[in-house]
XYZ file of C-alpha atoms in Angstrom:
731
model
C -17.880 -58.309 -8.565
C -15.065 -59.804 -6.487
C -12.615 -57.203 -5.105
C -9.741 -58.216 -7.345
C -11.873 -59.089 -10.357
C -11.339 -56.853 -13.388
C -14.330 -55.177 -15.025
C -15.626 -56.588 -18.321
C -13.657 -55.293 -21.286
C -10.297 -55.215 -19.479
C -7.854 -57.798 -20.766
C -6.509 -59.846 -17.833
C -2.957 -59.594 -19.133
C -3.037 -55.840 -19.863
C -3.088 -54.328 -16.372
C 0.167 -55.864 -15.010
C 2.150 -54.460 -17.942
C 1.114 -50.882 -17.113
C 3.523 -50.290 -14.247
C 3.741 -47.061 -12.276
C 7.193 -46.493 -13.737
C 5.870 -46.887 -17.287
C 3.029 -44.451 -16.612
C 5.404 -41.904 -15.130
C 7.808 -42.164 -18.085
C 4.917 -41.757 -20.531
C 3.568 -38.761 -18.624
C 6.983 -37.063 -18.570
C 7.352 -37.616 -22.314
C 3.919 -36.132 -23.015
C 4.318 -33.227 -20.572
C 1.380 -34.435 -18.460
C 1.058 -34.465 -14.690
C 1.477 -37.823 -12.943
C 0.568 -38.773 -9.364
C 0.921 -41.919 -7.280
C -0.890 -42.290 -3.924
C -0.416 -44.895 -1.197
C -3.879 -44.835 0.370
C -3.080 -46.447 3.783
C -0.045 -44.234 4.489
C -1.234 -41.098 2.709
C 2.112 -40.770 0.888
C 1.657 -38.962 -2.401
C 4.127 -38.534 -5.245
C 3.703 -35.831 -7.906
C 5.941 -35.364 -10.925
C 7.310 -31.905 -11.723
C 4.474 -31.097 -14.185
C 1.692 -31.489 -11.650
C 3.848 -30.054 -8.841
C 4.132 -26.852 -10.890
C 0.341 -26.790 -11.257
C -0.042 -26.855 -7.463
C 2.268 -23.847 -7.140
C 4.636 -25.591 -4.734
C 8.370 -25.908 -5.234
C 9.676 -29.485 -5.691
C 9.943 -31.124 -2.277
C 7.798 -28.484 -0.515
C 4.367 -30.038 -1.017
C 3.046 -31.701 2.191
C 2.981 -35.525 2.085
C 0.172 -36.525 4.460
C -3.131 -38.353 4.338
C -4.794 -34.934 3.854
C -2.734 -33.839 0.830
C -5.300 -34.862 -1.791
C -8.084 -33.300 0.286
C -6.092 -30.054 0.694
C -5.382 -29.707 -3.034
C -8.994 -30.258 -4.121
C -11.237 -27.179 -4.430
C -13.755 -27.100 -1.576
C -16.931 -27.400 -3.687
C -15.489 -30.266 -5.757
C -14.292 -32.446 -2.864
C -17.540 -34.480 -2.557
C -17.397 -35.517 -6.255
C -13.686 -36.406 -6.165
C -13.877 -38.436 -2.969
C -17.074 -40.161 -4.108
C -15.092 -41.465 -7.077
C -12.268 -42.627 -4.812
C -14.758 -44.275 -2.440
C -16.262 -46.193 -5.380
C -12.781 -47.489 -6.199
C -12.266 -48.588 -2.609
C -15.600 -50.428 -2.566
C -14.496 -52.352 -5.640
C -17.253 -50.928 -7.831
C -14.694 -49.975 -10.465
C -10.960 -49.931 -11.040
C -10.584 -46.486 -12.630
C -12.209 -43.088 -12.867
C -12.087 -40.002 -15.074
C -13.180 -36.686 -13.608
C -12.751 -32.963 -14.155
C -12.462 -30.808 -11.045
C -10.744 -27.728 -9.680
C -7.456 -27.699 -7.777
C -6.573 -25.116 -5.116
C -3.003 -23.820 -5.634
C -0.714 -22.797 -2.777
C -1.298 -19.085 -3.541
C -5.089 -19.546 -3.329
C -5.729 -19.434 -7.087
C -7.707 -22.199 -8.815
C -6.905 -24.355 -11.874
C -9.175 -26.828 -13.655
C -7.820 -30.385 -13.822
C -8.824 -33.338 -15.978
C -7.798 -36.427 -13.988
C -7.666 -40.106 -14.968
C -6.776 -42.656 -12.273
C -6.504 -46.452 -12.024
C -6.009 -48.898 -9.150
C -2.537 -50.435 -9.120
C -2.881 -52.609 -6.015
C -5.548 -53.822 -3.574
C -5.112 -55.567 -0.222
C -6.533 -58.966 0.757
C -9.870 -57.346 1.686
C -10.153 -55.639 -1.695
C -9.377 -52.115 -0.463
C -7.212 -49.831 -2.589
C -3.555 -49.748 -1.573
C -1.960 -47.912 -4.467
C -3.587 -45.509 -6.908
C -1.904 -43.872 -9.927
C -3.191 -41.296 -12.338
C -2.617 -38.569 -14.877
C -3.697 -34.941 -14.557
C -3.849 -32.203 -17.186
C -4.408 -28.465 -16.789
C -7.644 -27.560 -18.581
C -7.776 -23.909 -17.478
C -6.406 -22.476 -20.694
C -8.721 -24.562 -22.883
C -11.765 -23.661 -20.774
C -10.813 -19.996 -20.977
C -10.352 -20.259 -24.742
C -13.769 -21.930 -25.103
C -15.342 -19.094 -23.132
C -13.639 -16.549 -25.400
C -14.828 -18.475 -28.457
C -18.401 -18.403 -27.145
C -18.071 -14.661 -26.535
C -16.880 -14.190 -30.109
C -19.802 -16.256 -31.432
C -22.242 -14.094 -29.467
C -20.595 -10.979 -30.900
C -20.885 -12.277 -34.449
C -24.546 -13.189 -33.943
C -25.125 -9.646 -32.749
C -23.389 -8.244 -35.804
C -25.266 -10.598 -38.102
C -28.755 -9.522 -37.046
C -28.821 -6.610 -39.493
C -26.133 -7.821 -41.892
C -26.649 -8.739 -45.528
C -25.942 -12.295 -46.692
C -22.501 -11.358 -48.087
C -21.532 -9.515 -44.912
C -22.691 -12.473 -42.830
C -20.479 -14.830 -44.823
C -17.496 -12.531 -44.252
C -18.217 -12.384 -40.518
C -18.434 -16.168 -40.324
C -15.144 -16.485 -42.185
C -13.467 -14.057 -39.794
C -14.962 -15.808 -36.778
C -13.710 -19.187 -37.961
C -10.257 -17.663 -38.445
C -10.308 -16.154 -34.945
C -11.352 -19.511 -33.482
C -8.639 -21.272 -35.477
C -6.036 -18.820 -34.182
C -7.241 -19.380 -30.609
C -7.125 -23.159 -31.070
C -3.636 -22.878 -32.538
C -2.233 -20.818 -29.655
C -3.958 -22.949 -26.979
C -3.284 -26.337 -28.540
C 0.373 -25.795 -29.402
C 1.663 -26.239 -25.849
C 4.210 -28.883 -26.837
C 5.593 -26.963 -29.829
C 8.007 -24.051 -30.087
C 6.025 -21.129 -28.683
C 7.291 -18.456 -31.085
C 6.447 -20.651 -34.101
C 2.929 -21.285 -32.798
C 2.492 -17.576 -32.056
C 3.474 -16.597 -35.587
C 1.167 -19.273 -37.051
C -1.737 -17.948 -34.970
C -1.383 -14.370 -36.193
C -0.828 -15.590 -39.766
C -4.332 -17.121 -39.628
C -5.726 -13.734 -38.588
C -3.763 -11.864 -41.224
C -4.827 -14.170 -44.037
C -8.476 -13.982 -42.945
C -8.608 -10.214 -43.547
C -6.448 -10.523 -46.679
C -3.689 -8.298 -45.350
C 0.055 -8.368 -45.957
C 1.413 -8.133 -42.406
C 0.376 -8.395 -38.768
C 2.386 -7.052 -35.823
C 1.752 -7.383 -32.116
C 3.243 -4.498 -30.127
C 3.846 -4.972 -26.400
C 3.771 -2.041 -23.963
C 6.492 -1.418 -21.421
C 6.790 1.431 -18.920
C 10.277 2.958 -18.723
C 11.101 5.816 -16.320
C 7.408 6.588 -15.864
C 6.694 6.886 -19.623
C 4.859 4.406 -21.828
C 6.906 2.723 -24.554
C 6.274 -0.206 -26.872
C 8.252 -2.774 -28.874
C 7.358 -5.308 -31.541
C 6.687 -8.623 -29.811
C 5.686 -10.687 -32.830
C 5.443 -10.122 -36.593
C 4.083 -11.980 -39.641
C 4.605 -11.162 -43.315
C 2.541 -12.675 -46.109
C 5.692 -13.012 -48.215
C 7.326 -15.091 -45.484
C 10.114 -12.510 -44.983
C 10.487 -11.604 -41.316
C 12.745 -8.729 -40.304
C 14.047 -8.346 -36.759
C 14.796 -4.689 -37.406
C 12.283 -3.388 -34.868
C 12.262 -6.305 -32.416
C 14.710 -4.756 -29.919
C 13.729 -1.090 -30.415
C 11.708 0.728 -27.764
C 9.435 3.484 -29.091
C 8.020 6.320 -27.010
C 4.209 6.119 -27.170
C 3.713 9.880 -26.731
C 6.040 10.622 -29.661
C 4.615 8.065 -32.077
C 0.963 8.424 -31.109
C 0.218 11.438 -28.876
C -3.465 10.504 -28.576
C -2.933 6.940 -27.419
C -4.468 7.491 -23.983
C -7.809 8.696 -25.349
C -8.051 5.873 -27.874
C -7.154 3.153 -25.399
C -9.620 4.451 -22.807
C -12.413 4.143 -25.378
C -11.027 0.933 -26.940
C -11.339 2.603 -30.333
C -9.520 1.049 -33.302
C -7.981 3.222 -35.996
C -9.017 2.237 -39.542
C -7.170 4.495 -41.954
C -4.937 5.008 -44.941
C -1.485 6.388 -44.036
C -2.188 10.015 -45.033
C -5.051 10.106 -42.496
C -2.949 8.780 -39.607
C -1.848 11.079 -36.740
C 1.470 12.896 -37.340
C 3.598 10.628 -35.133
C 2.260 7.419 -36.666
C 2.677 8.817 -40.202
C 6.419 9.154 -39.504
C 6.792 5.631 -38.083
C 9.562 3.595 -39.774
C 8.202 1.315 -42.526
C 4.849 3.104 -42.820
C 5.814 4.484 -46.249
C 5.036 1.158 -47.977
C 1.620 0.759 -46.264
C -1.528 1.485 -48.299
C -4.097 0.608 -45.646
C -3.815 0.319 -41.897
C -5.773 -1.121 -38.947
C -4.639 -0.323 -35.381
C -6.423 -2.179 -32.543
C -5.632 -1.405 -28.861
C -5.661 -4.447 -26.549
C -6.812 -4.162 -22.939
C -5.952 -7.083 -20.671
C -7.007 -7.366 -17.021
C -8.122 -3.728 -17.103
C -4.781 -2.391 -18.341
C -3.581 -1.193 -21.739
C -1.509 -4.235 -22.701
C -0.452 -3.324 -26.249
C -1.714 -3.085 -29.808
C -2.073 -5.180 -32.935
C -1.622 -3.661 -36.389
C -2.773 -5.030 -39.753
C -1.180 -3.492 -42.848
C -2.054 -3.831 -46.542
C 0.845 -2.951 -48.852
C -1.090 -3.112 -52.149
C -4.671 -1.894 -51.730
C -5.775 1.508 -50.496
C -8.896 0.450 -48.631
C -10.517 0.983 -45.273
C -10.776 -2.025 -43.000
C -14.311 -2.523 -41.648
C -15.490 -2.233 -38.075
C -16.566 -5.908 -38.201
C -12.991 -6.852 -39.104
C -11.673 -4.699 -36.268
C -14.115 -6.209 -33.717
C -13.473 -9.846 -34.608
C -9.728 -9.441 -35.111
C -9.584 -7.601 -31.786
C -11.262 -10.555 -30.057
C -8.934 -13.013 -31.812
C -5.760 -11.126 -30.998
C -6.898 -10.700 -27.388
C -6.649 -14.490 -27.048
C -3.147 -14.299 -28.506
C -2.213 -11.410 -26.175
C -3.485 -13.370 -23.170
C -1.362 -16.304 -24.256
C 1.702 -14.057 -24.563
C 1.038 -12.607 -21.120
C 0.638 -16.106 -19.650
C 3.811 -17.246 -21.395
C 5.709 -14.234 -20.040
C 4.486 -15.030 -16.526
C 5.556 -18.670 -16.735
C 8.882 -17.627 -18.249
C 9.536 -15.259 -15.357
C 8.505 -17.923 -12.852
C 10.764 -20.484 -14.514
C 13.660 -18.014 -14.611
C 13.120 -17.146 -10.950
C 12.868 -20.843 -10.097
C 16.010 -21.626 -12.100
C 17.827 -18.779 -10.381
C 16.632 -19.941 -6.975
C 17.621 -23.522 -7.753
C 21.047 -22.357 -8.952
C 21.452 -20.303 -5.783
C 20.371 -23.270 -3.678
C 22.827 -25.501 -5.500
C 25.625 -22.959 -5.088
C 24.852 -22.588 -1.376
C 24.687 -26.356 -0.997
C 28.088 -26.698 -2.619
C 29.329 -23.850 -0.434
C 28.117 -25.561 2.746
C 29.758 -28.796 1.653
C 32.968 -26.906 0.942
C 32.707 -25.038 4.238
C 32.268 -28.308 6.114
C 35.453 -29.577 4.510
C 37.311 -26.294 5.087
C 36.364 -26.113 8.779
C 36.913 -29.784 9.502
C 40.371 -29.809 7.929
C 42.043 -27.345 10.362
C 39.928 -28.646 13.257
C 41.137 -32.165 12.535
C 44.714 -30.903 12.498
C 44.259 -29.003 15.780
C 42.672 -31.977 17.575
C 45.072 -34.490 16.054
C 48.234 -32.515 16.755
C 47.056 -31.861 20.324
C 46.645 -35.598 20.986
C 50.044 -36.351 19.424
C 51.706 -33.704 21.612
C 50.045 -35.157 24.719
C 51.535 -38.588 24.050
C 55.168 -37.602 23.401
C 58.043 -36.356 25.559
C 60.067 -35.346 22.504
C 60.428 -31.555 22.718
C 61.027 -31.170 18.949
C 57.929 -33.250 18.196
C 55.843 -31.140 20.573
C 57.193 -27.974 18.962
C 56.308 -29.289 15.507
C 52.767 -30.107 16.691
C 52.334 -26.630 18.168
C 53.484 -24.983 14.950
C 50.938 -27.010 12.985
C 48.224 -26.163 15.515
C 49.098 -22.473 15.142
C 48.912 -22.648 11.341
C 45.600 -24.538 11.426
C 44.153 -22.059 13.925
C 45.023 -19.144 11.654
C 43.371 -20.968 8.758
C 40.230 -21.586 10.804
C 40.100 -17.953 11.884
C 40.309 -16.781 8.261
C 37.336 -18.990 7.372
C 35.247 -17.674 10.267
C 36.081 -14.059 9.411
C 35.039 -14.587 5.775
C 31.682 -16.061 6.762
C 30.971 -13.316 9.302
C 31.929 -10.576 6.838
C 29.663 -11.980 4.121
C 26.808 -12.309 6.618
C 27.163 -8.636 7.576
C 27.355 -7.554 3.939
C 24.223 -9.500 2.995
C 22.401 -8.113 6.038
C 23.438 -4.598 4.930
C 25.184 -3.995 8.262
C 28.677 -3.348 6.951
C 29.572 0.304 7.498
C 32.374 2.320 5.929
C 34.197 4.879 8.076
C 36.286 7.595 6.443
C 39.057 8.695 8.797
C 42.611 9.979 8.266
C 45.394 7.391 8.450
C 49.005 6.854 7.419
C 48.882 4.912 4.145
C 52.503 3.745 4.505
C 51.760 2.332 7.941
C 48.742 0.497 6.515
C 50.917 -1.018 3.769
C 53.458 -2.159 6.335
C 50.656 -3.942 8.206
C 49.425 -5.632 4.999
C 52.966 -6.693 4.116
C 53.523 -8.263 7.529
C 50.217 -10.158 7.409
C 50.787 -11.754 3.983
C 54.590 -11.916 4.304
C 54.668 -15.243 6.169
C 52.786 -17.163 3.481
C 54.709 -15.411 0.718
C 57.982 -16.443 2.350
C 56.758 -20.041 2.748
C 56.350 -20.328 -1.034
C 59.553 -18.335 -1.718
C 57.569 -15.842 -3.788
C 58.704 -12.337 -4.663
C 56.310 -9.645 -3.410
C 56.951 -6.167 -4.805
C 55.219 -2.864 -4.076
C 55.511 -0.131 -6.701
C 54.584 3.467 -5.916
C 56.155 6.232 -7.962
C 55.455 8.980 -5.454
C 55.033 8.328 -1.703
C 52.043 10.054 -0.130
C 53.008 13.180 1.782
C 49.580 13.576 3.446
C 47.336 11.363 5.472
C 44.784 9.430 3.411
C 41.115 9.851 4.338
C 39.306 6.553 3.924
C 38.499 3.291 5.686
C 41.892 1.910 6.669
C 40.463 -1.405 7.926
C 38.507 -2.159 4.737
C 41.246 -1.039 2.338
C 43.751 -3.268 4.122
C 41.205 -6.119 4.109
C 40.772 -5.781 0.344
C 44.538 -5.830 -0.195
C 45.013 -8.826 2.121
C 42.234 -10.721 0.296
C 43.703 -10.006 -3.144
C 47.257 -10.770 -2.054
C 46.094 -13.954 -0.316
C 44.349 -14.978 -3.543
C 47.500 -14.233 -5.555
C 49.654 -16.151 -3.080
C 47.337 -19.185 -3.233
C 47.267 -19.445 -7.037
C 50.866 -18.471 -7.738
C 53.402 -21.320 -7.724
C 56.486 -21.488 -5.520
C 59.061 -18.959 -6.669
C 56.452 -16.865 -8.494
C 56.063 -13.089 -8.484
C 53.319 -10.829 -7.084
C 53.311 -7.087 -7.752
C 51.228 -4.334 -6.156
C 51.078 -1.018 -8.070
C 49.730 2.090 -6.355
C 48.844 5.398 -7.997
C 46.343 8.251 -7.876
C 44.518 9.940 -10.745
C 44.458 13.423 -9.185
C 46.801 15.252 -6.862
C 44.569 17.783 -5.121
C 42.592 17.777 -1.911
C 39.278 16.539 -3.311
C 37.974 13.694 -5.474
C 41.192 11.704 -5.449
C 40.893 8.321 -7.159
C 43.197 5.724 -5.640
C 44.132 3.033 -8.166
C 45.657 -0.245 -6.963
C 46.642 -3.229 -9.091
C 47.538 -6.686 -7.761
C 49.202 -8.800 -10.430
C 50.587 -12.336 -10.278
C 52.056 -14.864 -12.685
C 49.988 -17.770 -11.351
C 47.592 -20.274 -12.909
C 45.191 -17.647 -14.295
C 41.480 -18.011 -15.011
C 39.818 -19.215 -18.214
C 37.581 -16.609 -19.986
C 34.361 -18.577 -19.378
C 34.962 -18.536 -15.603
C 35.653 -14.797 -15.270
C 31.982 -13.602 -15.128
C 31.247 -15.628 -11.962
C 34.522 -14.890 -10.210
C 32.996 -12.381 -7.759
C 29.766 -14.330 -7.063
C 28.960 -15.325 -3.498
C 29.301 -19.018 -2.628
C 31.057 -19.755 -5.932
C 34.584 -20.432 -7.093
C 35.826 -20.427 -10.654
C 36.092 -24.221 -10.611
C 35.004 -26.850 -8.068
C 38.367 -28.572 -8.439
C 40.068 -25.337 -7.378
C 38.575 -25.556 -3.886
C 39.627 -29.172 -3.578
C 43.196 -28.418 -4.638
C 43.797 -24.989 -3.094
C 41.115 -24.733 -0.386
C 39.196 -21.616 0.558
C 35.572 -20.668 1.167
C 34.858 -19.066 -2.191
C 33.841 -15.866 -0.373
C 37.064 -13.852 -0.496
C 36.552 -12.205 -3.889
C 32.827 -11.682 -3.263
C 33.662 -9.879 -0.010
C 36.377 -7.874 -1.767
C 33.998 -6.695 -4.502
C 31.310 -5.753 -1.980
C 33.759 -3.813 0.187
C 35.113 -1.886 -2.795
C 31.593 -0.996 -3.936
C 30.676 0.063 -0.395
C 33.640 2.464 -0.592
C 32.250 3.874 -3.853
C 34.737 2.066 -6.064
C 34.888 -0.576 -8.769
C 36.977 -3.682 -9.375
C 37.902 -5.403 -12.626
C 39.947 -8.463 -13.470
C 42.083 -9.484 -16.424
C 43.460 -12.975 -16.668
C 44.984 -15.437 -19.080
C 44.981 -19.105 -18.264
C 48.478 -20.274 -17.383
C 49.953 -16.756 -17.408
C 48.498 -14.998 -14.375
C 45.845 -12.580 -13.200
C 45.599 -8.841 -12.555
C 42.960 -7.374 -10.233
C 42.521 -3.618 -10.616
C 40.363 -1.508 -8.312
C 39.709 2.174 -7.721
C 38.200 3.911 -4.700
C 37.619 7.547 -3.804
C 39.858 8.947 -1.068
C 40.741 12.358 0.297
C 43.887 14.027 1.636
C 44.256 14.807 5.324
C 46.977 16.548 7.317
C 50.606 16.595 6.068
C 52.760 13.724 7.342
C 56.062 14.409 9.143
C 58.805 15.036 6.615
C 60.438 11.822 5.412
C 57.809 9.526 6.932
C 56.589 8.306 3.550
C 59.968 7.427 2.050
C 60.051 3.844 3.299
C 56.576 2.717 2.348
C 56.875 -1.014 3.027
C 59.440 -1.985 5.658
C 59.492 -5.465 7.137
C 57.058 -5.990 9.997
C 58.542 -5.914 13.496
C 57.285 -8.705 15.768
C 59.978 -8.393 18.461
C 58.649 -7.999 21.993
C 59.177 -4.501 23.482
C 61.159 -4.235 26.712
C 58.748 -3.210 29.500
C 60.716 -3.923 32.672
C 59.249 -1.898 35.580
C 55.805 -1.577 33.937
C 52.710 -3.112 35.543
C 49.696 -4.257 33.472
C 46.166 -4.973 34.755
C 44.429 -7.657 32.666
C 40.683 -8.191 33.145
C 39.951 -11.670 31.742
C 37.590 -14.286 33.181
C 38.724 -17.356 31.228
C 41.770 -19.076 32.684
C 43.151 -20.409 29.394
C 43.033 -16.904 27.914
C 44.945 -15.592 30.928
C 47.550 -18.260 30.281
C 47.856 -17.268 26.605
C 48.255 -13.558 27.411
C 50.824 -14.313 30.088
C 52.794 -16.410 27.601
C 52.770 -13.685 24.938
C 53.715 -10.922 27.398
C 56.341 -12.945 29.206
C 59.143 -11.683 26.928
C 58.301 -8.037 27.656
C 59.374 -8.255 31.313
C 56.245 -6.434 32.490
C 54.510 -7.353 35.762
C 51.017 -8.803 35.152
C 48.017 -8.554 37.483
C 44.871 -10.534 36.517
C 41.230 -9.818 37.437
C 38.576 -12.495 36.860
C 35.724 -10.030 36.250
C 34.991 -6.365 35.656
C 34.105 -5.571 39.279
C 37.395 -6.986 40.573
C 39.274 -4.963 37.923
C 37.617 -1.752 39.142
C 38.410 -2.585 42.779
C 42.065 -3.409 42.017
C 42.568 -0.182 40.104
C 40.809 2.118 42.603
C 42.754 0.572 45.511
C 46.128 1.471 43.939
C 45.616 3.488 40.719
C 49.184 4.760 40.259
C 50.668 1.274 40.329
C 49.186 0.374 36.893
C 50.516 1.646 33.547
C 47.934 0.056 31.169
C 44.728 -2.021 31.388
C 43.658 -4.768 28.989
C 39.885 -5.175 29.371
C 37.740 -8.103 28.185
C 34.159 -7.133 27.294
C 31.996 -10.109 28.259
C 32.688 -11.093 31.887
C 30.592 -12.283 34.848
C 29.365 -9.883 37.563
C 30.375 -6.814 35.530
C 31.155 -6.463 31.806
C 34.183 -4.583 30.485
C 32.270 -1.579 29.135
C 30.682 -0.887 32.528
C 33.990 -1.440 34.305
C 35.746 1.038 32.011
C 33.059 3.675 32.560
C 33.345 3.245 36.351
C 37.154 3.523 36.253
C 36.975 6.726 34.186
C 34.383 8.191 36.574
C 36.084 7.024 39.798
C 37.982 10.266 40.415
C 41.098 8.271 41.287
C 44.500 9.626 40.215
C 45.372 8.456 36.690
C 41.723 7.334 36.162
C 41.125 9.501 33.091
C 44.571 9.073 31.501
C 45.544 5.417 31.968
C 45.358 3.581 28.613
C 42.530 1.009 28.577
C 42.459 -1.351 25.588
C 39.658 -3.802 24.808
C 40.905 -7.353 24.308
C 37.828 -9.313 23.248
C 36.234 -11.808 20.875
C 33.706 -9.093 19.926
C 35.445 -8.358 16.624
C 32.964 -6.247 14.635
C 33.363 -2.560 13.907
C 30.448 -1.585 16.147
C 32.132 -3.478 18.996
C 35.237 -1.348 18.575
C 33.072 1.789 18.450
C 31.247 0.790 21.652
C 34.615 0.281 23.356
C 35.717 3.783 22.413
C 32.401 5.273 23.595
C 32.876 3.611 26.988
C 36.212 5.408 27.383
C 38.691 2.860 26.025
C 41.688 3.875 23.930
C 41.876 0.910 21.553
C 40.547 -2.509 20.589
C 42.271 -5.870 19.961
C 40.258 -8.803 18.607
C 40.764 -12.360 19.791
C 42.465 -14.683 18.921
C 45.306 -12.479 20.053
C 48.243 -12.004 17.690
C 51.552 -11.144 19.353
C 52.295 -8.403 16.815
C 48.982 -6.647 17.640
C 49.611 -6.854 21.367
C 53.167 -5.585 21.008
C 51.969 -2.766 18.764
C 49.570 -1.503 21.447
C 52.268 -1.651 24.127
C 54.718 0.310 21.962
C 52.052 2.904 21.171
C 51.060 3.646 24.790
C 54.099 2.730 26.916
C 57.199 3.588 24.843
């Protein structure tokens, strides 16, 4: 036969109409696997049905010339590739073969595969091959079970009378029909097929109801619930579907019976005490209880109940019905497994989608301030207009703050997800913390001419024991959220109270309420999810990473608290959270009366003071010098830790305070601090040394303190933080 000649029986005009696209559409409609292979390149395409059979996630399966070889079970490769070789030699244009496929987890599935040649080259060799594949594992397993049941019936029939043999055959046919129903109904509603399968079993033994009970272990004890139920009358009650029953209470001897695989064939008065009290048993005249063991474990039970005749079911009925329901139980177990896999896959896909959207949003969020910083810098370079330069610098400053907020959010979420975020409970002045929060959010509140109000009926007279940094971070996040979604001229209110007024187990309650745009009810459940925002359009209109509320919730829970939200679209939102705190030492009298004064960012007057600044980067030295210029202090710079130690030791009494970078060449800041403290020079142990570094995590601050430093300021440096340190140690 010529290479491109069709075999006898194939209509010349039929093959061109069967395009790869048509085959794929037909396969999708029928729920069948479809593949398309380019033989010269090795590229292979699998639709989602056959991809699921391989065990790979979509897009993860390797696309190489060895893919087909890799997926084929080792012992079956010669047969499969002999068929493909026959196609390539032009001996035929199609093949149909059943073989085994090796899944990614090492398990094996049986595949029925039909393939045809779509294209050959000028020499007659196959270029493109397309085919359909169907999972035959379940059918093969069902056939094996059917053969086992037939063997069992033949065994029972050896000594059976003619009438008994007829009954056994009838039951066997019913069990086979039920198995065929549950295996063959893959494209129908599963619960309907399941109920039809057990109805066949119930009708075969002329009973009134059949129930399949599924086991579930809860807190180390065996329980069960009704997984599926059939009634001869057609009435189906869901009364017991969601109820968990304790196996030891209902049937104390269940372990012994299940170990021996013994059915219970009884009338209700002969049942064990627990089963005799089971709800609904009062209308049962005859009862058959069959334990089901699957993969060596007690999977559940099936019960047959007769409501009208007081009779004993036979052992033959129990044996054959047990075999039939075992097929059904295996199907349920398989369905549960696939359902869990699909749910996990859907969850993973949703998480991937959310993270993809987050990365896209993050790219936009980072590029926006970066574009402003770069653009404004270039504009400032080209102009001699002082006012224009000033305007550019202000916009650069605003964009830099925005960029820093984004970076902090991402780093915080990374630490939370890595379980590295630690909570430190230490005494602090709550009023001072509120003043800090007010000064941080005050600028943006003022820009939108909003009214920010703090309400606290009774000022705290004692120090609060808690994590000052994390509490202030939570408040700043919630107030920043309120500021963003509240229109110009709107109102934001913070209410502070405690549930107890003793020295232990104090619950701090804080509410942050605004009259902004609000959140629709359907968006509230996902409001605290990582990588998500209530609405994609929100991020486009208002900006943000979508991490702020997720971080807030995690921080509150790390502090042993809870957060809730109430919102009405168009009318505003109220976030309410509680955390456990304690009371520390009494505060100086009158210190708590003015809880929220305006933040003071004026430079302190430090004429006559001399500061040693260890900083290796020239631009950072320039920034610090600019910020400290208004203080009037004399500044002495060291380019590395070793030079800082030498400068101090050579004239220790001439310095009043040291700002110390951490990462520097020759000698880092931690080592330099330790050497200064151990130098024995006058003032060595008492001079304030403050870390001024980009190492901004809590452990970095702790390491600074362990090395002998007095404080820690994170870069980028804010003037108010720098001035606060100077006031604390020099005034």
